[in-house]
XYZ file of C-alpha atoms in Angstrom:
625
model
C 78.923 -68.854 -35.731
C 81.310 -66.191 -36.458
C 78.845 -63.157 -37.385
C 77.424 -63.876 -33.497
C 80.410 -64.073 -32.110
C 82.337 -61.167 -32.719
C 79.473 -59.416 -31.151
C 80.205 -61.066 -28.054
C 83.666 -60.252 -28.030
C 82.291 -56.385 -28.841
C 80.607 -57.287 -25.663
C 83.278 -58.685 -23.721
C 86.082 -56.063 -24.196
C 83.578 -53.030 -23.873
C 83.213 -54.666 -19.754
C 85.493 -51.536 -18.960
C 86.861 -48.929 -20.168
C 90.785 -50.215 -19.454
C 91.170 -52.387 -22.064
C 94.620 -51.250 -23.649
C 97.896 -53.245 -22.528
C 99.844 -49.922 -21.804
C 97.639 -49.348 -18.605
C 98.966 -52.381 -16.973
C 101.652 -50.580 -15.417
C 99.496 -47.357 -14.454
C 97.062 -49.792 -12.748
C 99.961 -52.295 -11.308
C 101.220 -48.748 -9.419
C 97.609 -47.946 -8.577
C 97.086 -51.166 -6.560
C 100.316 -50.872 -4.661
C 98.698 -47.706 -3.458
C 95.314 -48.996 -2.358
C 94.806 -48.893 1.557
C 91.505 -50.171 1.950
C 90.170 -53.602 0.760
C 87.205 -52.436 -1.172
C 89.710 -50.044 -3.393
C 92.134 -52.739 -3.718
C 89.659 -55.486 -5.118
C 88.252 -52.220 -7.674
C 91.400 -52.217 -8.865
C 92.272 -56.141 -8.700
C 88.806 -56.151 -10.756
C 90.344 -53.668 -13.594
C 93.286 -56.000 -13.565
C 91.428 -59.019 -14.756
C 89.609 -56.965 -17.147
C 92.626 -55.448 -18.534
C 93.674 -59.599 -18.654
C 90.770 -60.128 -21.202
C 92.793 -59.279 -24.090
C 96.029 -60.019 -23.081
C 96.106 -63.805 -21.732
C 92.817 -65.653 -20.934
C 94.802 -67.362 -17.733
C 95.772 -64.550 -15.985
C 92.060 -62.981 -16.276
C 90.826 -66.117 -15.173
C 93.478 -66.173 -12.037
C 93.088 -62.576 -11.126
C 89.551 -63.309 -11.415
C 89.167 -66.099 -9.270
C 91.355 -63.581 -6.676
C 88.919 -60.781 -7.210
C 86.262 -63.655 -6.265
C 87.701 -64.803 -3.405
C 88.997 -61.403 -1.503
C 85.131 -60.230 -2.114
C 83.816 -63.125 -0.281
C 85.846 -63.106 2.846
C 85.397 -59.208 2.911
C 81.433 -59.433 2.170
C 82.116 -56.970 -0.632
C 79.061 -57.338 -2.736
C 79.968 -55.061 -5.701
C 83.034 -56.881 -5.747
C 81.915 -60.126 -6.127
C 78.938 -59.392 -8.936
C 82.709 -57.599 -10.903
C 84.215 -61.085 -10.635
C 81.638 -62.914 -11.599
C 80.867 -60.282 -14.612
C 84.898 -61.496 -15.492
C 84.005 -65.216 -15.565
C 81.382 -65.101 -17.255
C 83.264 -62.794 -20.295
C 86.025 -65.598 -19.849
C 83.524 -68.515 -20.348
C 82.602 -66.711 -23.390
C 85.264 -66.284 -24.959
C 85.939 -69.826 -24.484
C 82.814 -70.409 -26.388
C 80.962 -71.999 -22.924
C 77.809 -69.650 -23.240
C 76.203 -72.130 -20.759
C 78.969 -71.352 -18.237
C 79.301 -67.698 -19.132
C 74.937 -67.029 -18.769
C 75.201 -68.937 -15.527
C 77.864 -66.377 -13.641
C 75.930 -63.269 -16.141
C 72.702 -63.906 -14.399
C 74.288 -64.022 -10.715
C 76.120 -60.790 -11.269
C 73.030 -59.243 -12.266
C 70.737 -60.111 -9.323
C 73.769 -58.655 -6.959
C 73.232 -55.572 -9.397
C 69.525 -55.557 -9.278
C 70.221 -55.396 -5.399
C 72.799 -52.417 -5.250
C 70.525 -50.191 -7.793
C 73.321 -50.077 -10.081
C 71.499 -48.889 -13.291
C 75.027 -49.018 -15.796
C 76.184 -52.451 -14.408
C 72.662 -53.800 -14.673
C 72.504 -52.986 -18.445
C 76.092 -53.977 -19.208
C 75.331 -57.320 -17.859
C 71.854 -58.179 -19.437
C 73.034 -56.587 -22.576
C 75.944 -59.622 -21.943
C 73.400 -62.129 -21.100
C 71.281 -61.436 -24.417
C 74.731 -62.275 -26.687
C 75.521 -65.603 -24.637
C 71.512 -66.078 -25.502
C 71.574 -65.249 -29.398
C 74.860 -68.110 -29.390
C 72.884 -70.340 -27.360
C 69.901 -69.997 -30.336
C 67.777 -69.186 -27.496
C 66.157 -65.932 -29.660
C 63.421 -65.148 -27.811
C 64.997 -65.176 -24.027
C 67.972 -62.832 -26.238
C 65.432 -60.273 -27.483
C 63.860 -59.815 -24.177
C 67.344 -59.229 -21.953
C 68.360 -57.248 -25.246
C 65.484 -54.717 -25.291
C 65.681 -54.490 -21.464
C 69.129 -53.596 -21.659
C 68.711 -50.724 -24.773
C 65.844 -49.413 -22.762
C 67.799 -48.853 -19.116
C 71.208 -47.749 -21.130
C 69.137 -45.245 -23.073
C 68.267 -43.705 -19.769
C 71.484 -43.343 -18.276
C 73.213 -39.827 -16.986
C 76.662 -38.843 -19.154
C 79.605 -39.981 -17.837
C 77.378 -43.571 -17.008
C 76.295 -44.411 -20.407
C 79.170 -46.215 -21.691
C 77.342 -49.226 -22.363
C 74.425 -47.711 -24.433
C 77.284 -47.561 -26.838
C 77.976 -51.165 -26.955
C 74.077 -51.616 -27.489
C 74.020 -49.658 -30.101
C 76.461 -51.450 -31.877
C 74.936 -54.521 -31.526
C 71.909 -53.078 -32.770
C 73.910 -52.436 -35.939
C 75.107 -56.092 -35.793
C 71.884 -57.145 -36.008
C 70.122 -55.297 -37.801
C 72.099 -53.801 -40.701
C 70.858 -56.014 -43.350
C 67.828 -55.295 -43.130
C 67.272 -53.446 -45.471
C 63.495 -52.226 -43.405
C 66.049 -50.854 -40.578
C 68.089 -48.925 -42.760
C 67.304 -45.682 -41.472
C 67.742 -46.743 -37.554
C 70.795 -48.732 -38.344
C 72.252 -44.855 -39.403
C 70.813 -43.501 -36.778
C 72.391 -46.113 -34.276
C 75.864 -45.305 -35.862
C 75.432 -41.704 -35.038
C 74.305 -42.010 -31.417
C 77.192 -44.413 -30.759
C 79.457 -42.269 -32.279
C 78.154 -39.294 -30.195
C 78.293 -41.493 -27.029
C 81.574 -42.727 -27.509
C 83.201 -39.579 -28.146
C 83.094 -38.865 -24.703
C 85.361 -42.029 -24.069
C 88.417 -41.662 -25.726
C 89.533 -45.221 -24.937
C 86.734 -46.945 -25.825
C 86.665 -49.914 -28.175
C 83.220 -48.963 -29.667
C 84.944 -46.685 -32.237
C 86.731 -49.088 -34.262
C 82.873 -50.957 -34.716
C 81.840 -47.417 -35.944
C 84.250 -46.646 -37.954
C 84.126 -49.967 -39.689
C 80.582 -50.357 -40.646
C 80.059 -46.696 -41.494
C 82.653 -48.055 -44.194
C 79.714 -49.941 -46.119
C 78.540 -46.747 -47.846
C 81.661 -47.110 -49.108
C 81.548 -50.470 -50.649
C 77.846 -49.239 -52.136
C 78.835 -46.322 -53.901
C 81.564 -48.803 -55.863
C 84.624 -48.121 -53.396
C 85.596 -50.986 -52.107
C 89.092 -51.200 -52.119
C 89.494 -47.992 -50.346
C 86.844 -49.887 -47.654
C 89.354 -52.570 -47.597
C 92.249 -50.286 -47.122
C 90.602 -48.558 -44.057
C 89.805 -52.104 -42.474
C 93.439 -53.153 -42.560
C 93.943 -49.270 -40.954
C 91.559 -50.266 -38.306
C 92.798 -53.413 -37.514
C 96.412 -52.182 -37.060
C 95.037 -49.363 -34.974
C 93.752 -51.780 -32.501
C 97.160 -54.179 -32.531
C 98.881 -50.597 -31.258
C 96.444 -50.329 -28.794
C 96.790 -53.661 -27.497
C 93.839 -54.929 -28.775
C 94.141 -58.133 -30.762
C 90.287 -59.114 -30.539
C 89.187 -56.166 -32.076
C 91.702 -56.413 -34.711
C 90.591 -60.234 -35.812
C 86.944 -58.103 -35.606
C 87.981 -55.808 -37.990
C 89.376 -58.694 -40.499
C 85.958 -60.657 -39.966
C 84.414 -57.233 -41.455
C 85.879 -57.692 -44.694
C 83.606 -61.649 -44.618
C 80.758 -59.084 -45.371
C 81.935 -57.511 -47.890
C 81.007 -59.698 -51.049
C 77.547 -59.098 -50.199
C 77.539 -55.593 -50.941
C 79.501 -56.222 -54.366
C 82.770 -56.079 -53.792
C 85.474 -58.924 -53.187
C 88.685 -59.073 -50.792
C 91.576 -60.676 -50.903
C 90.270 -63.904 -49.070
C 93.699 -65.585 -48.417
C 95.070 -62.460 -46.565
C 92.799 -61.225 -44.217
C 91.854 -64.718 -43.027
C 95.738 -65.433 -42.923
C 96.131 -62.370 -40.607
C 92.964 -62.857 -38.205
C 94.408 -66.346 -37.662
C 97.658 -65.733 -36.769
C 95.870 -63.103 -34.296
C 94.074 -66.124 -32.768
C 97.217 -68.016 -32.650
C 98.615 -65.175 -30.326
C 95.729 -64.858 -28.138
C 95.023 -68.454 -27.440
C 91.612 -68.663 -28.506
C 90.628 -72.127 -29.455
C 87.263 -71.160 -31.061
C 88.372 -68.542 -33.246
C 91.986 -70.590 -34.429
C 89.571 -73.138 -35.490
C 86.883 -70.836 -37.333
C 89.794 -69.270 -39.592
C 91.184 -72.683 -40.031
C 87.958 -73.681 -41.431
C 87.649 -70.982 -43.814
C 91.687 -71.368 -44.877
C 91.443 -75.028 -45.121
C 88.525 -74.621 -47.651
C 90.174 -72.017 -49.606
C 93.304 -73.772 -50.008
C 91.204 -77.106 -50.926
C 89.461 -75.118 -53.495
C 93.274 -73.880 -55.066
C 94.225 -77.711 -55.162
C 97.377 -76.459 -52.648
C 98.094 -80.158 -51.026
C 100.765 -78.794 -48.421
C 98.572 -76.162 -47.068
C 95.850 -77.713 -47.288
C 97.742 -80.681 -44.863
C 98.910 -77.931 -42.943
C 95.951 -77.146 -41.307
C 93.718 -79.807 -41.135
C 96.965 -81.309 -38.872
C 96.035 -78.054 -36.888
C 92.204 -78.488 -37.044
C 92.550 -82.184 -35.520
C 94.841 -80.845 -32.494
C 92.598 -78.099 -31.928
C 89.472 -79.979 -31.830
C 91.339 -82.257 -29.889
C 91.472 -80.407 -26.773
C 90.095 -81.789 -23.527
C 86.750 -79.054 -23.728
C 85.934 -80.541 -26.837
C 85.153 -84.425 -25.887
C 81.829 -85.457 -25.070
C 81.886 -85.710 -21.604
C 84.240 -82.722 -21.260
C 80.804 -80.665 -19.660
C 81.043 -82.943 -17.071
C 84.020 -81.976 -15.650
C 84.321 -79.039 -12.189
C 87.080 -77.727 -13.869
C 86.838 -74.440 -12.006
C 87.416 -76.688 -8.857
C 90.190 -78.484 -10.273
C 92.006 -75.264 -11.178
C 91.836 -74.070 -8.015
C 93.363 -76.971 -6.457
C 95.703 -76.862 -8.594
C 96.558 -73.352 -7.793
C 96.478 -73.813 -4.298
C 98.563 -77.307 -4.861
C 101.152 -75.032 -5.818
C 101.164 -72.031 -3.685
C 101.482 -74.863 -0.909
C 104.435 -76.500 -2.797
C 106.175 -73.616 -2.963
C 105.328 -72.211 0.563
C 106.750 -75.482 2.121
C 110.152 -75.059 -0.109
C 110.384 -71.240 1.024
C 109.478 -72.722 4.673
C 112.166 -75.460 4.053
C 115.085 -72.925 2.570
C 114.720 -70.923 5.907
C 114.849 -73.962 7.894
C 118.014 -75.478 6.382
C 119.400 -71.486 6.650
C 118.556 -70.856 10.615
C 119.943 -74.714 10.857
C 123.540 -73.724 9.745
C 123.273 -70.317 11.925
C 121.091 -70.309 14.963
C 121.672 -72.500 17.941
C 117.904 -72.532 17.867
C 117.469 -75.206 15.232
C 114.926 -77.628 17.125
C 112.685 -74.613 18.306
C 112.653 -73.947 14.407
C 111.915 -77.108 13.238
C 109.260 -77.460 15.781
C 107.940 -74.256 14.344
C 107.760 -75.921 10.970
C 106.039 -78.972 11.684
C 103.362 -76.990 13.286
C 103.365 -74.898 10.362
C 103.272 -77.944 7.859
C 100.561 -79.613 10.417
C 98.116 -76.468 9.929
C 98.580 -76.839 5.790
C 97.508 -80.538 6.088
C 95.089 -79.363 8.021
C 93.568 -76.827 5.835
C 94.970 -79.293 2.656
C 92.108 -81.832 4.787
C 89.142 -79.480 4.878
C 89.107 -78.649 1.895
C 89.371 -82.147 0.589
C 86.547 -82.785 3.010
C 84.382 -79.732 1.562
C 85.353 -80.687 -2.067
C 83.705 -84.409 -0.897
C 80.852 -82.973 0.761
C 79.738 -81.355 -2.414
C 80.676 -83.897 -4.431
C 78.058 -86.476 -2.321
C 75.656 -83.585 -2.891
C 76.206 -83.395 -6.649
C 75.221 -87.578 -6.747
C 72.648 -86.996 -4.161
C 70.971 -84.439 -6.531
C 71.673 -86.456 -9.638
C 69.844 -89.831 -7.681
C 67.009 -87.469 -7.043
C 66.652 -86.294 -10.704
C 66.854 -90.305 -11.583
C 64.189 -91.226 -9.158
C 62.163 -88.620 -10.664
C 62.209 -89.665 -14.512
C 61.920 -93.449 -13.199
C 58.576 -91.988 -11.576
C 57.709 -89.904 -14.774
C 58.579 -93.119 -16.955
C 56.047 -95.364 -14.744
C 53.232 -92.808 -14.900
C 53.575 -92.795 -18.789
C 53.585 -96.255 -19.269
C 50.235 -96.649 -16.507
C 48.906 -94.207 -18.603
C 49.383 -96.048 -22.245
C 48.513 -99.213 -20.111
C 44.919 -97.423 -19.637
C 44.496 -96.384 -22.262
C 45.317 -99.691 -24.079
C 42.889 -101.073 -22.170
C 39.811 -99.150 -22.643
C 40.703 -99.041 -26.769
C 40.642 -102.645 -26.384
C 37.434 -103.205 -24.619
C 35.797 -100.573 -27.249
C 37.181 -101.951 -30.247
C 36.547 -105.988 -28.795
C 33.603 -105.785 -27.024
C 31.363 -103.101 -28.760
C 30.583 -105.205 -31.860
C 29.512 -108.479 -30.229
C 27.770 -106.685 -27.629
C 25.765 -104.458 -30.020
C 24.888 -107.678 -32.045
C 23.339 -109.573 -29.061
C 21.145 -106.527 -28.702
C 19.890 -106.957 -31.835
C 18.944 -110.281 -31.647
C 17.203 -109.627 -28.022
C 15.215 -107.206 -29.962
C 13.983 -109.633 -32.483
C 13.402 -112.156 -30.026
C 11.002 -109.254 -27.872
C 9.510 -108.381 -31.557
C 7.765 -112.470 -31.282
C 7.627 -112.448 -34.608
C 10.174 -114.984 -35.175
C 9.779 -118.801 -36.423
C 10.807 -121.843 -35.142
C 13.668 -122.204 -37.867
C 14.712 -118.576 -37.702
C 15.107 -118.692 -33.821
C 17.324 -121.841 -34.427
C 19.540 -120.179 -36.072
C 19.834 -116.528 -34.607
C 20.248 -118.962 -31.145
C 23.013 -120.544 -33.141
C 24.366 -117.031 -33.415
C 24.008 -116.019 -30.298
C 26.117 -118.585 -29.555
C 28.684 -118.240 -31.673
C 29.139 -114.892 -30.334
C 29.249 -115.434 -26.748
C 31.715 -118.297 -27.647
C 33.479 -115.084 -29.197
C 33.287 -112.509 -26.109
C 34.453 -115.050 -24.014
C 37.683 -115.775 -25.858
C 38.373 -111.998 -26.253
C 37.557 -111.788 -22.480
C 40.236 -114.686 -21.936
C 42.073 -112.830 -24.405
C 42.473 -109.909 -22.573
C 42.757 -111.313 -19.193
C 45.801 -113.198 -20.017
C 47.389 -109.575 -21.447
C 45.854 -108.478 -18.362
C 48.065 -110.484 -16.167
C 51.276 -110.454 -18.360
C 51.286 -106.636 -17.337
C 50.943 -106.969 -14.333
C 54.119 -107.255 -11.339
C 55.437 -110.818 -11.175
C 55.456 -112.311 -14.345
C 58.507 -114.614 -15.485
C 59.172 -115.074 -18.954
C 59.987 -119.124 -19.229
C 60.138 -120.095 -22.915
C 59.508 -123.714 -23.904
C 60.168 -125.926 -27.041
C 57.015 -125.777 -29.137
C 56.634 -126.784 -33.118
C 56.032 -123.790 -34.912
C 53.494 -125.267 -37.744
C 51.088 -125.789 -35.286
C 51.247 -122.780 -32.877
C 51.049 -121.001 -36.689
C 47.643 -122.981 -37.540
C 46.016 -123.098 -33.978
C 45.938 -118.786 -34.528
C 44.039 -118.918 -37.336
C 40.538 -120.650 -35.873
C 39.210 -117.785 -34.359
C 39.984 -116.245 -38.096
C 38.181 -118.766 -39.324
C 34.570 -116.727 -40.453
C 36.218 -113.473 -41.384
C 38.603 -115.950 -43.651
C 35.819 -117.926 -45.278
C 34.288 -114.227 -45.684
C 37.342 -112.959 -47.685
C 37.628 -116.311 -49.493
C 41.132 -116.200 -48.893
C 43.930 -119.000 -49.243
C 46.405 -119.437 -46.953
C 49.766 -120.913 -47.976
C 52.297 -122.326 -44.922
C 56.082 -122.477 -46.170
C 56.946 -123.790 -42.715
C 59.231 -126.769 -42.451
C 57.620 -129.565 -40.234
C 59.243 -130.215 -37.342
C 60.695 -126.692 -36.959
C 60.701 -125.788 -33.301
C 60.465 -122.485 -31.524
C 61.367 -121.472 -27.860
C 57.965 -119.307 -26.556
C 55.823 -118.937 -24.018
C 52.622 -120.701 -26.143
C 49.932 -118.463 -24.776
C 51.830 -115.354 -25.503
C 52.909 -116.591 -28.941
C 49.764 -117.257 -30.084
C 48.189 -114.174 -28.789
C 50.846 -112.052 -31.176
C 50.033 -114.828 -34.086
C 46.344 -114.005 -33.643
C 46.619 -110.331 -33.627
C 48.970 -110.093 -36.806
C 46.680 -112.763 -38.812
C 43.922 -110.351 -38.155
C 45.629 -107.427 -39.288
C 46.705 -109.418 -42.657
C 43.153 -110.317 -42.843
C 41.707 -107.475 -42.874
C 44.305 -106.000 -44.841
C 44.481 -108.656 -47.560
C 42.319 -108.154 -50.974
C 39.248 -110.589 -51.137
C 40.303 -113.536 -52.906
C 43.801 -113.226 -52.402
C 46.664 -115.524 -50.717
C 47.850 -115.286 -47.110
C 51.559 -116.860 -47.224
C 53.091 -117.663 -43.757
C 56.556 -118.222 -44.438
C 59.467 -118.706 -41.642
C 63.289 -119.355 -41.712
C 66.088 -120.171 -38.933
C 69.693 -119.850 -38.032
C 72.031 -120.436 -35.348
C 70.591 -117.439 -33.852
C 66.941 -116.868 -34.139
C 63.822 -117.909 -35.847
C 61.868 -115.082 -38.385
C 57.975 -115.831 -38.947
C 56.385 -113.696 -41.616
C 53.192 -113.178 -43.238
C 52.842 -111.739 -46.848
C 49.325 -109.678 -47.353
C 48.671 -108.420 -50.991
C 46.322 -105.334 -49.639
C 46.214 -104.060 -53.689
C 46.528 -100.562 -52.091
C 49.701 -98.359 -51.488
C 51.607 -100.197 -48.786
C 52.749 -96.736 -47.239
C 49.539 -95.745 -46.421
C 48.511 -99.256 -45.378
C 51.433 -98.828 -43.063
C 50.838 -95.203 -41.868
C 47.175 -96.317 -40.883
C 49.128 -98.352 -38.281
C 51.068 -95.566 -36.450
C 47.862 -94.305 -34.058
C 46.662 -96.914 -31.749
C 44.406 -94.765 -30.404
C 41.925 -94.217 -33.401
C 42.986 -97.800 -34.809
C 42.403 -101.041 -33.634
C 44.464 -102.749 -36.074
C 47.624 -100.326 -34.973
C 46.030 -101.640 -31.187
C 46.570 -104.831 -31.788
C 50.161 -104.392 -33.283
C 51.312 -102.495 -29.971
C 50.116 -105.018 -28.044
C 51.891 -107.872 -29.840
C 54.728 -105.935 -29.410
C 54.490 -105.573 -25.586
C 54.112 -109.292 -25.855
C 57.276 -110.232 -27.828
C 59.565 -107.624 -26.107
C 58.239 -109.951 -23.116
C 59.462 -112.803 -25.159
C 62.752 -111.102 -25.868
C 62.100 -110.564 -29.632
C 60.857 -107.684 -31.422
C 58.137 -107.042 -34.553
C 58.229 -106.649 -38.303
C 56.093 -104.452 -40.336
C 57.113 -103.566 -43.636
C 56.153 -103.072 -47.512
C 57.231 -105.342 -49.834
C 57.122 -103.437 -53.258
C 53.858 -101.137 -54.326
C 50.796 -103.289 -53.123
C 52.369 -106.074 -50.623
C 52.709 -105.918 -46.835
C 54.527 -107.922 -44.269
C 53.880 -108.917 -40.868
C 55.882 -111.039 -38.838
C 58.335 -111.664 -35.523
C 61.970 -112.587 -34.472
C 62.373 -114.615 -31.756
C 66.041 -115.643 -29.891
């Protein structure tokens, strides 16, 4: 996670070129002189930039001011700056989700004002919230976008093509196929850059142009010039960049040659202790916790995994944290107190023109109206904050309607196409028999004893399709709207034994045994019908499963609790593929059959056991409540 994201925070301090704390007096003076609004939220705007790498609160309060003077003056530019803020906020909270969302609105505002250098900026944001997202393809496209409009951009404009061409670097410096247009990226940026003398992109420059260093076997004068770097950027008021520079010397092993671990990570975390930055104080914890595990030092090693739990303790971090408006709630809050301390302002003055104005219930009536308007506007926003709140669960009942729709289409759908696998795998082979037999009877060549018995057949068989059809009209029904499940008191033995006489041929066929280990008199609470439907299927699985001559044992057991019926099959084949043959229903009839006995005994509250019991031996059975 750290590789991608110190290209984001490349991304996120390169928004504008004002990044160094000194300025904040320069541009403090500059807004004081601002007559117009549109000047005054540009440089508002470079305030909460400037806030980016100073304290993550203020950028995110100046921010939401930028936001808010934009809307009520219709300043379009404005807005798509404040929103370009968030979303580099978000970001550097780690919420890429958050950030992409406010990326992709600046851009369309953008897209509409023409603005070719803003437009590239922001996609070439929206393609590193992508790569951290692992959305790789969506990253590449807003990324190649971005290098193509910034490589077309006037001088004085192309600030950003810079920043792209450092994360081109980024990306693509170990490769060693790109070698030759990593160099050449390094050159260009350098070139671009030099025409902005307070852009960040130089330190990035400067420190991978250090890895021909490292490759011609010196390193430790690489390592010197990255602790140069970093303190460079802590002059310059840019504690970001500095951890940046430290996460440089991660890379370094790589290419041969080995830093002092212990230090640099000691150093970049302190950094993110200073910033605030809950992602990166935990990344360097990581890597310090593990080092100090591996050197068997207890006390540090105590040390910060006490600082790893309170970290990953924080509110953003719980499950159900992403659930949470907490832009809303902050600016409640906010407003909470600039009310607060409006009415005690409001109250000092009273109390003052009280002691010194014989004018003190003209005042006071002034006051209440003036507290009667806050409640006022205190009430409509409550009301607007309910209103979209309704909306919110209004939109969430209409995405629940729609997978309870989705959900009853796909089970119509397996429903249908239970049925017709049923009808073909029931019906086909007694209906293709009693065409054969019609076509001996048309052939008259038949004698009196021969047509006795193929009549005795014929028989036989319709005796057959009209149990399967009874069969599957009772299934029929049990699917269908209506049905209550209302168990009764049955004896299992004989439920067990009444499954196995329409099993009767195909077990004479196999000349198989069948051993009961039921205790007489145990009972079972079932519907009868649907229990021996699921006893009827799962025989003839274990029939036709079972090696000829073998021994079907139907074994069952109770507690307090529930009742377990299974039946042991020796198939003298490998019970996983046995087993695997009974994953598609669709090409299997036997897998058929064991979906529908499960629809039957989820009806019956229970649920369905198939499993191997060492090389060669399958089980089949049920648990019922």
């Amino acid at each position: 996670m750290r590789k991608r994201y110190i290209a984001t925070i490349c991304c996120l301090l390169s928004l504008k070129m004002v990044a160094q704390s000194p300025q904040l007096p320069e541009l403090q003076h500059d807004l004081a002189r601002q007559r117009d609004s549109a000047g005054y939220i540009s440089v508002l705007g470079k305030i909460a930039t400037l806030y980016i790498v100073i304290d993550l609160d203020s950028c995110f309060y100046y921010a939401l001011k930028v936001r808010d003077m934009a809307i009520r003056q219709h300043n379009a530019r404005g807005l798509a700056d404040a929103d370009d803020i968030l979303s580099s906020y978000y970001a550097l909270k780690t919420d890429f989700d958050v950030a992409s969302v406010y990326a992709y609105r600046a851009l369309k505002v953008h897209e509409q004002l023409g603005d070719s250098a803003r437009m590239a900026k922001t996609m070439g944001n929206i393609y590193l919230y992508y790569y951290n997202m692992g959305r790789a393809a969506d990253a590449n496209t807003y990324f190649y976008k971005a290098f193509h409009l910034a490589g077309r951009l006037p001088r004085g404009q192309d600030s950003v093509y810079g920043f792209l061409l450092i994360n081109y670097v980024m990306r693509f410096y170990k490769d060693s196929t790109h070698a030759d247009s990593v160099h050449w990226a390094l050159k260009t940026a350098r070139k671009v850059v030099s025409r902005y003398p307070r852009s960040k992109i130089i330190f990035y420059v400067d420190a991978y142009e250090l890895n021909d260093l490292i490759l011609k076997g010196e390193g430790r004068k690489a390592e010197a010039a990255i602790y140069q770097l970093a303190d460079k950027a802590m002059r310059s008021g840019m504690p970001y960049v500095a951890m940046d520079m430290y996460g440089r010397l991660d890379d370094f092993p790589r290419m041969g040659y080995h830093a002092d671990t212990a230090k640099y990570q000691e150093k970049a975390y302190q950094l993110g202790v200073q910033t605030g930055s809950i992602a990166i104080n935990l990344y360097w914890l990581a890597r310090l916790y593990d080092f100090y595990s591996r050197k068997n030092d207890a006390a540090r090693v105590a040390q910060y995994s006490q600082e790893i739990m309170r970290l990953a303790g924080e509110p953003r971090y719980q499950p159900n944290a992403g659930s949470y408006d907490y832009i809303a709630f902050f600016r409640k809050e906010k407003t909470l107190q600039s009310l607060v301390r409006q009415n005690r302002i409001q109250q000092l003055i009273l109390d003052k023109e009280e002691a010194e104005s014989i004018n003190r219930k003209l005042l006071i009536i002034g006051m209440l109206i003036v507290f009667i308007l806050l409640m006022v506007l205190m009430w409509e926003r409550y009301w607007h904050y309910q209103r979209l709140k309704q909306q919110d669960e209004a939109l969430l009942q209409g995405y629940r309607e729609m997978e309870h729709i989705h959900l009853t289409l796909k089970e119509n759908e397996a429903f249908k196409n239970k049925l017709i696998s049923l009808l073909a795998r029931d019906f086909k082979g007694p209906l293709v028999h009693l065409t054969e037999v019609a076509a001996r009877f048309r052939s008259g060549t038949l004698s009196k004893a021969e047509m006795t018995a193929w009549l005795k057949q014929i028989s036989t068989t319709s005796v057959g399709i009209l149990d399967l059809f009874d069969n599957i009209l009772k299934w029929l029904r049990l699917q269908l709207q209506g049905y209550t499940y209302q168990p009764v008191s049955g004896t299992l033995l004989s439920l067990v034994k009444s499954a196995t006489g329409p099993l009767e041929a195909e077990i004479a066929q196999k000349q198989l045994k069948i051993a009961y280990y039921i205790p007489e008199g145990m009972q079972v609470l079932a519907d009868e019908e649907l229990l021996k439907l699921v006893n009827i299927q799962l025989l003839q699985i274990a029939v036709t499963v079972a090696m000829v001559g073998s021994t079907l044992m139907i074994a069952a057991g109770e507690n307090p609790e529930q009742v377990e019926v299974r039946i042991l099959a020796e198939t003298g084949k490998d019970a996983r593929f046995v087993l695997a043959g009974l994953e598609n229903w669709q090409d299997n009839g036997l897998a058929l059959g064991l979906v529908i006995s499960r629809d039957l005994m989820k009806m019956m509250h229970g649920h369905i056991i198939t499993e191997g019991q060492g090389q060669t031996r399958l089980a089949f059975g049920y648990i019922l409540p």
